Coordinates of C-alpha atoms in Angstrom, one line a residue:
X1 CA 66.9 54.4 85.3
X2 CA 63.8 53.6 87.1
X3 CA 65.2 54.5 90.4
X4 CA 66.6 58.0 88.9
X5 CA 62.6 58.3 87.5
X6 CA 61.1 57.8 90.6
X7 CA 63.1 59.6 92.9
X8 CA 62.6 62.7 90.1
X9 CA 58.9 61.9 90.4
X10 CA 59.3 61.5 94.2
X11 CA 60.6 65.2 94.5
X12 CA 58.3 66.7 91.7
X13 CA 55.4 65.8 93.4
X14 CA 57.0 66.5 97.3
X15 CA 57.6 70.0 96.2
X16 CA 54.7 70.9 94.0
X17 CA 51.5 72.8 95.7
X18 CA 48.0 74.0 94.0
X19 CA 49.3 77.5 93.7
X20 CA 53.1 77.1 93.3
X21 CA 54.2 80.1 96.2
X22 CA 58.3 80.3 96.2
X23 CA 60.2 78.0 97.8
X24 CA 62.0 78.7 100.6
X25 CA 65.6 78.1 99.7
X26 CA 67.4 75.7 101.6
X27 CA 64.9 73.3 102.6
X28 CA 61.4 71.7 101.4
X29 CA 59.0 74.7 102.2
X30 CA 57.0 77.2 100.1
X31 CA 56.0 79.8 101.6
X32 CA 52.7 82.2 100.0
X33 CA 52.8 86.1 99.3
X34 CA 51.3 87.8 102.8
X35 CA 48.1 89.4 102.9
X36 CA 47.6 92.3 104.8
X37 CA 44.3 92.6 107.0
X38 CA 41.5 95.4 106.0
X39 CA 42.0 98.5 108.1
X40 CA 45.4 98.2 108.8
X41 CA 47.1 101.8 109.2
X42 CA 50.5 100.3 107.6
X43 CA 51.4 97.3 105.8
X44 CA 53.9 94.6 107.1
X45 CA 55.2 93.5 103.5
X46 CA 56.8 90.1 103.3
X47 CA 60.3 89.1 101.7
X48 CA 59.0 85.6 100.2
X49 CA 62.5 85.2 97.9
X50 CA 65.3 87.0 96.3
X51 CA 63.3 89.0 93.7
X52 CA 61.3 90.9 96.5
X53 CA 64.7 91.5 98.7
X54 CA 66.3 93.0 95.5
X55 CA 63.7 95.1 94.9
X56 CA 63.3 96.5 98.0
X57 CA 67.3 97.4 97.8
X58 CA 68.3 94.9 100.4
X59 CA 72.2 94.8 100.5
X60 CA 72.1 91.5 103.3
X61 CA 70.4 89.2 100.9
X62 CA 71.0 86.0 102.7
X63 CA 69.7 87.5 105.8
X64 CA 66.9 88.8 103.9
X65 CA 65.8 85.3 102.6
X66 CA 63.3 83.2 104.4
X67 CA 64.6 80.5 106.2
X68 CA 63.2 77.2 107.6
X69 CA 64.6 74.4 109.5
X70 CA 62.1 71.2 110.6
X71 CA 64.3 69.6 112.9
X72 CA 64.7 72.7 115.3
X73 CA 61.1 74.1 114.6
X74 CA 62.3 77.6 113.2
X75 CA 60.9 79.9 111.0
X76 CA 62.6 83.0 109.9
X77 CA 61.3 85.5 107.5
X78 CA 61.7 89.3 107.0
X79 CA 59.4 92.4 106.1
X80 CA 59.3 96.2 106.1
X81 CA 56.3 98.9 106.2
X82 CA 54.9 100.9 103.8
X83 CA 52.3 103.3 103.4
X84 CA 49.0 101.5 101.7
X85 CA 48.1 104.3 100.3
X86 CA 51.0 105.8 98.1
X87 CA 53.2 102.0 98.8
X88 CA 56.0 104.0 100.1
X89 CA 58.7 102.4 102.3
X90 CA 58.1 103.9 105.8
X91 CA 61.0 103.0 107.9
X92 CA 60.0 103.0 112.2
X93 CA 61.5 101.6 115.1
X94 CA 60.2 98.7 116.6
X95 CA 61.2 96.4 119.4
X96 CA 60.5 93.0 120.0
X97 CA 57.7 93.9 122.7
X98 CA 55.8 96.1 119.8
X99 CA 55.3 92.7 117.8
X100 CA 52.6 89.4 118.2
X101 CA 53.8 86.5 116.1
X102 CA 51.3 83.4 116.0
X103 CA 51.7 80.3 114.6
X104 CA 47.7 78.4 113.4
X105 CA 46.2 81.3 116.1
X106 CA 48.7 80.3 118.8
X107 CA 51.0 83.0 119.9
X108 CA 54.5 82.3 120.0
X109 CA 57.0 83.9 122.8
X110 CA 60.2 82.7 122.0
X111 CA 61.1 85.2 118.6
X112 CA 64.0 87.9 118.0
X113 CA 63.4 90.9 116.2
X114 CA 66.5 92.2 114.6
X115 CA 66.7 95.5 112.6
X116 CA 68.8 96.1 110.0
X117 CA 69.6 99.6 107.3
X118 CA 69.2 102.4 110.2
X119 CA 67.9 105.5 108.1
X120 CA 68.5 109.2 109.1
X121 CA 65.1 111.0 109.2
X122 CA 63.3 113.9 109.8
X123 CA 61.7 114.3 113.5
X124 CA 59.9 116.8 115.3
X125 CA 59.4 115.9 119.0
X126 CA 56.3 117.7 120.7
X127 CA 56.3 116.8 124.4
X128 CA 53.3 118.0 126.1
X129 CA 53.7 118.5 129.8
X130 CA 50.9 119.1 132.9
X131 CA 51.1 122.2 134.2
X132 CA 48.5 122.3 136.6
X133 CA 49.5 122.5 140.3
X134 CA 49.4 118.9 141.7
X135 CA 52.7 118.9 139.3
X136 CA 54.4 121.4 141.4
X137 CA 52.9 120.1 145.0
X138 CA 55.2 118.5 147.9
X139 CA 58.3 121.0 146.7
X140 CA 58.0 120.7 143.3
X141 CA 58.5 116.9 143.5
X142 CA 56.9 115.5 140.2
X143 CA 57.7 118.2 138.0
X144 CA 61.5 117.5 138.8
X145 CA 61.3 114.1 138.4
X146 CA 60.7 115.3 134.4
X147 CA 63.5 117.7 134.4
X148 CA 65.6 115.2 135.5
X149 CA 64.7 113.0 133.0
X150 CA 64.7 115.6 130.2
X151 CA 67.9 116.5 130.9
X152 CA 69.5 112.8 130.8
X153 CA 72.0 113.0 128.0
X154 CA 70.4 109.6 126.3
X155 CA 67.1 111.8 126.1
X156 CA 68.9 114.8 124.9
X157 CA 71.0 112.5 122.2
X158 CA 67.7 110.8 121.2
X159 CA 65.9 114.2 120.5
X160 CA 69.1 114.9 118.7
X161 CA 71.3 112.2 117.2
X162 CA 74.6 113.4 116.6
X163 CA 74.8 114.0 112.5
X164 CA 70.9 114.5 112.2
X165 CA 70.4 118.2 111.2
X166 CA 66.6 117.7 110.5
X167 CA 65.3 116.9 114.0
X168 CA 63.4 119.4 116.3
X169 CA 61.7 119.7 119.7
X170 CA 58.5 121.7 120.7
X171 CA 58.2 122.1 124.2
X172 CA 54.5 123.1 125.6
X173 CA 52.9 123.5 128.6
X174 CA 49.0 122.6 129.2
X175 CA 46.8 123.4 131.8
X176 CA 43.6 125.5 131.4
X177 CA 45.5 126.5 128.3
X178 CA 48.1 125.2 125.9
X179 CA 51.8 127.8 125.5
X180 CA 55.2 127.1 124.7
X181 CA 57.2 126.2 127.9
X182 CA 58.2 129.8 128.6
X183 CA 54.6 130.7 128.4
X184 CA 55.0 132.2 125.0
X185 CA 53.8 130.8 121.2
X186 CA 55.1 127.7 120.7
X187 CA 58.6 127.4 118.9
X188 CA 61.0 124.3 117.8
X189 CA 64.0 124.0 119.4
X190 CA 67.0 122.9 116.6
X191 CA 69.8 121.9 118.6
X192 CA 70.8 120.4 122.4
X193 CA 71.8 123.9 123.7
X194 CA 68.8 125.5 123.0
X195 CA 66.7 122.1 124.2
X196 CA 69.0 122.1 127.3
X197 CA 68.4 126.0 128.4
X198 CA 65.0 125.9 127.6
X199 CA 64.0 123.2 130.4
X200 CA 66.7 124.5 132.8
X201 CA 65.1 128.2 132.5
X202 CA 61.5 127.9 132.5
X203 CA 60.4 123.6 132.9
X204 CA 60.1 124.5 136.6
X205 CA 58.3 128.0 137.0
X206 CA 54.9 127.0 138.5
X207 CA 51.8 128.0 136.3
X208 CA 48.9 126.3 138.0
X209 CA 45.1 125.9 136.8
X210 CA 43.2 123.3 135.6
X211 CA 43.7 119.9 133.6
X212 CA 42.4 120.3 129.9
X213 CA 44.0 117.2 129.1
X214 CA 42.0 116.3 126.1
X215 CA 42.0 119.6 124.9
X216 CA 45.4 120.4 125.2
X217 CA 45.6 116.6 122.8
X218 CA 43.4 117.9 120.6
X219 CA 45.1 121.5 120.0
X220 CA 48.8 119.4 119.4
X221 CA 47.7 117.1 116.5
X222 CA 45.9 119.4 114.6
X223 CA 45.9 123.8 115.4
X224 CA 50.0 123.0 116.2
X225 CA 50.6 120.9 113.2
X226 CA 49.4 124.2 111.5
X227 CA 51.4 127.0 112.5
X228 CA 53.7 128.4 109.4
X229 CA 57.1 127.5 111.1
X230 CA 56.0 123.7 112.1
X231 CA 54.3 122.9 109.1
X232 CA 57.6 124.3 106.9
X233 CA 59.7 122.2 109.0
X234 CA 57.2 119.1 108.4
X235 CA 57.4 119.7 104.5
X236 CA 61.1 120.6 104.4
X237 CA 62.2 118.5 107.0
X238 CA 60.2 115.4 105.9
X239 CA 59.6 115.1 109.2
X240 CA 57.3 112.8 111.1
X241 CA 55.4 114.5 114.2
X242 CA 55.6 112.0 117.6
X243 CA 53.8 113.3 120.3
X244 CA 54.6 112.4 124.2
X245 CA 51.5 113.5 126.3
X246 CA 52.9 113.5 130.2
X247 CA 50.4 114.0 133.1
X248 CA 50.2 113.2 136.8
X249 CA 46.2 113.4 137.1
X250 CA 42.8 113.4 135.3
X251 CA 41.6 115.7 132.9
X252 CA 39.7 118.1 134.8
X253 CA 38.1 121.3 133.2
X254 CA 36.0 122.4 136.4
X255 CA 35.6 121.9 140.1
X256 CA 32.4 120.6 139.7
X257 CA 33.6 117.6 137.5
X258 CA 33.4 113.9 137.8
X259 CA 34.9 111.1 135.6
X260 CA 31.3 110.6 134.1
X261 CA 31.8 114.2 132.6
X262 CA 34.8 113.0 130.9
X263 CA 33.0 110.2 128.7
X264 CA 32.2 112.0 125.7
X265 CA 35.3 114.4 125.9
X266 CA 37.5 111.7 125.8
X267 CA 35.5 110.1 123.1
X268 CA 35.5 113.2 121.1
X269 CA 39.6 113.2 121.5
X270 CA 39.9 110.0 120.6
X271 CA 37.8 110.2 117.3
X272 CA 39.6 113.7 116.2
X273 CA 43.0 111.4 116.7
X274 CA 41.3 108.7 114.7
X275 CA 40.4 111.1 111.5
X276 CA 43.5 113.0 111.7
X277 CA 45.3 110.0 111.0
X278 CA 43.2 107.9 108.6
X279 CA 43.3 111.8 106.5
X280 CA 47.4 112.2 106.8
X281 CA 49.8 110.1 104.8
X282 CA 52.4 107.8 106.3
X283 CA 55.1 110.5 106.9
X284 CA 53.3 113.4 108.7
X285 CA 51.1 111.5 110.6
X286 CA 51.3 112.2 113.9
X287 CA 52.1 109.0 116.4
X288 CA 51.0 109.9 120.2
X289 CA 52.8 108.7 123.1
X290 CA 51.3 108.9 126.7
X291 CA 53.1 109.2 130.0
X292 CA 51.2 108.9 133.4
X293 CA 53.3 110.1 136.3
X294 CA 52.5 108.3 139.5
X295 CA 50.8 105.3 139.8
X296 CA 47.0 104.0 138.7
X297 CA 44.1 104.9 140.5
X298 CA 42.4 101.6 140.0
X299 CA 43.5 97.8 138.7
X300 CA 41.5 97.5 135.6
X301 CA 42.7 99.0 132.6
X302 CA 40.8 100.0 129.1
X303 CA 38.4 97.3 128.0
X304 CA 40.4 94.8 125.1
X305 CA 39.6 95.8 121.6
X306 CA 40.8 98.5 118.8
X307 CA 38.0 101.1 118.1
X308 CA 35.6 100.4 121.3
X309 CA 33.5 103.3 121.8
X310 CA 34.6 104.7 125.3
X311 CA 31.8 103.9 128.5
X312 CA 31.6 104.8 131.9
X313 CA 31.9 101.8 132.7
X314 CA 35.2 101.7 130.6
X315 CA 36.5 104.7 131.9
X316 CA 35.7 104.9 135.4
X317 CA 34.9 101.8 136.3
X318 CA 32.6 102.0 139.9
X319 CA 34.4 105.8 140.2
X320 CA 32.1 107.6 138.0
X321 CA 30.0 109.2 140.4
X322 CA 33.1 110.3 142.1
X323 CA 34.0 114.1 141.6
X324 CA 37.5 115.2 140.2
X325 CA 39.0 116.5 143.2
X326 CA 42.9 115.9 145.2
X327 CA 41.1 112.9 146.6
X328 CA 40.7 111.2 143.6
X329 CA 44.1 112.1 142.4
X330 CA 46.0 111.4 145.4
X331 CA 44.5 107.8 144.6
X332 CA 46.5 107.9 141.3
X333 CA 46.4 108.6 137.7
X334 CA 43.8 108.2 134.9
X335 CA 46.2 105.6 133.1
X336 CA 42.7 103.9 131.3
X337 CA 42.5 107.9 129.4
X338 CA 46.0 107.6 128.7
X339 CA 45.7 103.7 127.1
X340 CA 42.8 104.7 125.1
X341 CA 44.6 108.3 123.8
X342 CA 47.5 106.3 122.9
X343 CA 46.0 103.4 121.6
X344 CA 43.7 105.8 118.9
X345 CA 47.6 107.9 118.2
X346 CA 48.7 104.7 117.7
X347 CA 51.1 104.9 120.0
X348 CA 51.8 103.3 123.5
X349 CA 51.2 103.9 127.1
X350 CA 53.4 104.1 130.2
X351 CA 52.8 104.6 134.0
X352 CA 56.1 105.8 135.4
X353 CA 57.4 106.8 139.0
X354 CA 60.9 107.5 138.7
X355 CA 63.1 109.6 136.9
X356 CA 64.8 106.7 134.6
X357 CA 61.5 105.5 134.2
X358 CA 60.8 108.7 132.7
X359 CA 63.5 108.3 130.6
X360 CA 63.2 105.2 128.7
X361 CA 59.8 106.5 127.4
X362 CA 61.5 109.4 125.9
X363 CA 64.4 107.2 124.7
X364 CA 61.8 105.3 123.1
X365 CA 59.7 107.7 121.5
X366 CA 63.2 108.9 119.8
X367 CA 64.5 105.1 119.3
X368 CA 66.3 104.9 115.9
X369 CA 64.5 104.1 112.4
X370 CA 64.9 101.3 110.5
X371 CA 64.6 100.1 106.8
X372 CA 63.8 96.3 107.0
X373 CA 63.5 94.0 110.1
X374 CA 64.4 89.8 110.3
X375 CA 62.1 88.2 112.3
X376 CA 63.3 84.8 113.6
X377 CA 60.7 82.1 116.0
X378 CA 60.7 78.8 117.6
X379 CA 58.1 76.5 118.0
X380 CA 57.8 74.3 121.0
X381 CA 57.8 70.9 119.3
X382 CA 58.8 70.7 115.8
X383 CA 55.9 68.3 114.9
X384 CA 53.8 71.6 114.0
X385 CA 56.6 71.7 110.8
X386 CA 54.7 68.6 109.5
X387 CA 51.9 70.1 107.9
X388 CA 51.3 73.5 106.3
X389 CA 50.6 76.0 108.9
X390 CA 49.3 80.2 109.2
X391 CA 51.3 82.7 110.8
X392 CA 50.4 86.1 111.4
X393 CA 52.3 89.0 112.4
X394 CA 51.0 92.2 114.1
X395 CA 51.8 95.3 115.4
X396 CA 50.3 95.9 119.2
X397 CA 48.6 99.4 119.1
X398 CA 50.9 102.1 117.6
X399 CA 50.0 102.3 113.5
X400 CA 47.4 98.7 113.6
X401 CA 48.8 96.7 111.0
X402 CA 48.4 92.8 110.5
X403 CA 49.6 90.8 107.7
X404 CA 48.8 86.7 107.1
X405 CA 51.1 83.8 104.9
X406 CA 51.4 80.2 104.7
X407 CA 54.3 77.9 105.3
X408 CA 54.1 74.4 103.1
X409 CA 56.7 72.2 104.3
X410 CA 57.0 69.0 101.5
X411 CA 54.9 66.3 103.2
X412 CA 57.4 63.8 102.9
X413 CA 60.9 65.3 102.1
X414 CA 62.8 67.3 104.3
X415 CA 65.7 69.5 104.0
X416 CA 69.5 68.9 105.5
X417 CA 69.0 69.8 109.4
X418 CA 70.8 73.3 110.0
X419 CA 74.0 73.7 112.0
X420 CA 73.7 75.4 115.7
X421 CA 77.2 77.4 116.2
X422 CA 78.4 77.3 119.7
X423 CA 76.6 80.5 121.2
X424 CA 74.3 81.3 118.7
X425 CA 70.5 81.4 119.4
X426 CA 69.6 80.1 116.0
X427 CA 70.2 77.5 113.6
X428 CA 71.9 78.3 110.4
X429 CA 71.1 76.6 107.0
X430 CA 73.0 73.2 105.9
X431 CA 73.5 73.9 101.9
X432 CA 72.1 71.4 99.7
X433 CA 75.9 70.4 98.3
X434 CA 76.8 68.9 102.3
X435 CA 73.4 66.3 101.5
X436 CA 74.7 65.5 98.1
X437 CA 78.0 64.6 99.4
X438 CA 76.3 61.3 101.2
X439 CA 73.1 61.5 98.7
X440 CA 75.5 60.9 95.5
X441 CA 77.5 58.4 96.4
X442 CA 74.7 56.5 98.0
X443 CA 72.6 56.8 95.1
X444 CA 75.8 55.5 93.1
X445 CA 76.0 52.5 95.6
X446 CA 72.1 51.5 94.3
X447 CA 73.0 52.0 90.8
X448 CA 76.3 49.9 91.0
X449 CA 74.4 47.4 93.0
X450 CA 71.8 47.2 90.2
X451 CA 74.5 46.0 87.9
X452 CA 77.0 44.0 89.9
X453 CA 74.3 40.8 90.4
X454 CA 73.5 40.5 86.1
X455 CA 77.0 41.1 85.7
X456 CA 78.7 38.8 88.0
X457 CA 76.0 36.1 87.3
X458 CA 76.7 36.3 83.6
X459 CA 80.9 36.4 84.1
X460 CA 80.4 33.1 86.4
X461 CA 78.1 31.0 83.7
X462 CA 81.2 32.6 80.9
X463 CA 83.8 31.5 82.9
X464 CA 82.3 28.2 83.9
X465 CA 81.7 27.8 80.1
X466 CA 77.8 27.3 80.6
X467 CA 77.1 30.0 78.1
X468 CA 74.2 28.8 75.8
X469 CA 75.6 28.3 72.3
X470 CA 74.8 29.7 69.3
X471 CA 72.2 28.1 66.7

């Protein structure tokens, strides 16, 4: 008995903590409820145990679960988004690259991201495209580079996935001024045949003018969003409005221009972008892409850090005296504008030179929704699974979010070690039954043991007739 009492006191005190969080099942950990940073756009909301994987109508429980394994140093836990202001489930499409995972403040490379419940929902895809004549210079050669990509049928089955009636695409055209693609209003194309004659007929008719970039931004995330037949398709649709912003220069809104001049336009873009988003809720608002078309016109890029106010120094770098001319832009393009656009439409920025290049961006900006996401990572020495430790999960750039928990492993207990399948990248949980298979009969060995020296001492002084007789 006083070896069942203190292993039961051995394993109450292992497993208890100050504030109780739920265990993780399978092992000696507890892991806390997350806490999501002040000022993120979304929330990453943790699965800590069954309860919150039921409620968020998780079918895959056991892959929902969080998971922990000492011996390999893994760590697997899962999480959707929502909307902090009405808790809605939003449901996105993210990629391992989108995603910073660190472990006590160091980051941590080897993860997998794995999405699961793909959702059908409502899209409207405004691609924004240069018109100004360095697009159409040296036969046409940039501006086909984007009908070629357009015209890829990943693109065209991204804009418009095969049983998704509540997708749409508004192609415009921006260079001193913003039009539909065939000059006209703009108009949302419903289905691949329109999408496909629409860039065939008028994508390479040369326009010509001026680059009012910032403007032409400006015009797509709030005047656009406006118009009667795009905001009924918002409402109706449910739709979400992505924005891909493709350009092969600076902006540029007169001859006499430098990239000084740009500072406080680009600061007044980016501040519009800012507002418009913190004032829409999670579905309709808008997520901005950018796309530079050539390559960048100097090494540095935007200075590190959400919300910095935008410098010459920033921007331009020693080029701010220079004037906005075919010099400049046969140097490259303004990819820093493009980082800092994205970063405030919290989405992300490319540079691209080639036609599949092109492509991906587009396939990305269309990638496929997803309810919930498992999140699975590795330390490098498993000795960090000794003590309890912080991890923090956060999305790079497009809709800010960060979110903080604890993992408690049991100071002195551990759980069974998980089994590695031949092939698989992770470890899979032992169940507590496979330790009690050697833990019981051991435990039964100690107890027999107990009682096989009293009782074998006592048979021997019966049988030898040493017994001490009675008074």
């Amino acid at each position: 008995m006083r070896v069942l009492f203190g292993l039961g006191l051995w394993l109450a005190v292992g497993c208890q903590t100050e504030e109780f969080p739920a265990p993780i099942e399978g092992s000696a950990y507890r892991i806390t409820d997350d806490t999501p940073a002040e000022g993120s756009e979304i929330w990453i909301d943790m699965f800590p145990n069954r309860r919150a994987c039921a409620n968020a109508k998780v079918v895959e429980i056991e892959d929902c679960l969080p998971r922990a394994d000492r011996a390999s140093g893994e760590l697997r836990v899962s999480f959707d988004l929502k909307d902090p202001q009405s808790s809605l489930e939003l449901s996105r499409a993210l990629s391992k690259e989108q995603l910073m995972v660190t472990q006590d403040g160091s980051a941590q490379d080897d993860f997998e991201l794995i999405p699961h419940d793909p959702v059908i929902t409502g899209q409207l895809f405004i691609l924004l495209i240069d018109g100004s004549g360095s697009m159409y210079a040296d036969d046409q050669e940039r501006i086909r580079k984007v009908y070629s990509a357009l015209l890829r049928p990943s693109v065209i089955q991204g804009f418009f996935p095969e049983g998704n009636r509540k997708t749409g695409v508004v192609l415009l055209r921006f260079s001193s001024k913003v039009s539909g693609i065939d000059g006209g209003a703009p108009k949302i194309l419903r289905s691949p045949e329109e999408y496909e004659a629409s860039i065939r007929d008028h994508l390479l008719q040369r326009s010509g003018g001026y680059t009012h970039l910032y403007e032409a931004v400006q015009y797509a995330v709030t005047d656009l969003l406006r118009l009667e037949e795009i905001e009924r398709f918002l409402t109706v649709k449910a739709a979400e409005p992505t924005l891909v912003v493709l350009t092969d220069g600076f902006n540029n809104e007169d001859r006499r221009d430098t990239c000084a001049d740009n500072v406080p336009r680009l600061q007044r873009t980016i501040d519009l972008l800012r507002e418009v988003r913190a004032n829409e809720g999670g579905a309709t608002r808008p997520t901005v892409y950018t796309v530079g078309l050539g390559v960048r016109y100097r090494e540095e890029n935007k200075p590190k850090g959400l919300n910095r106010p935008v410098t010459t120094q920033g921007l331009c770098g020693r080029y701010g005296d220079y004037p906005i001319d075919p010099s400049l832009e046969d140097a490259g393009i303004d990819h820093v504008s493009m980082q800092w656009i994205a970063e405030a439409g919290g989405g992300y920025s490319f540079v691209k030179r080639k036609p599949r290049g092109l492509a991906d961006v587009f396939e990305a900006a269309s990638a496929t929704r997803h309810r919930w996401y498992e999140l699975w990572y590795r330390v490098a020495d498993s000795l960090w699974h000794r003590r309890s430790f912080d991890v923090e999960i956060q999305l790079r750039s497009r809709e800010r979010a960060l979110t903080k928990f604890t993992v408690l492993p049991s100071p002195w207990l551990d759980g069974p070690t998980g089994q590695h399948e031949l092939g698989a990248p992770w470890h899979t949980p032992t169940p507590f039954r496979h330790t009690f298979v050697v833990l019981v009969p051991a435990l039964g060995l100690l107890l027999s043991l107990q009682f096989l020296g009293p009782a074998f001492f006592n048979a021997r002084r019966a049988i030898l007739r040493r017994a001490r007789p009675r008074r």
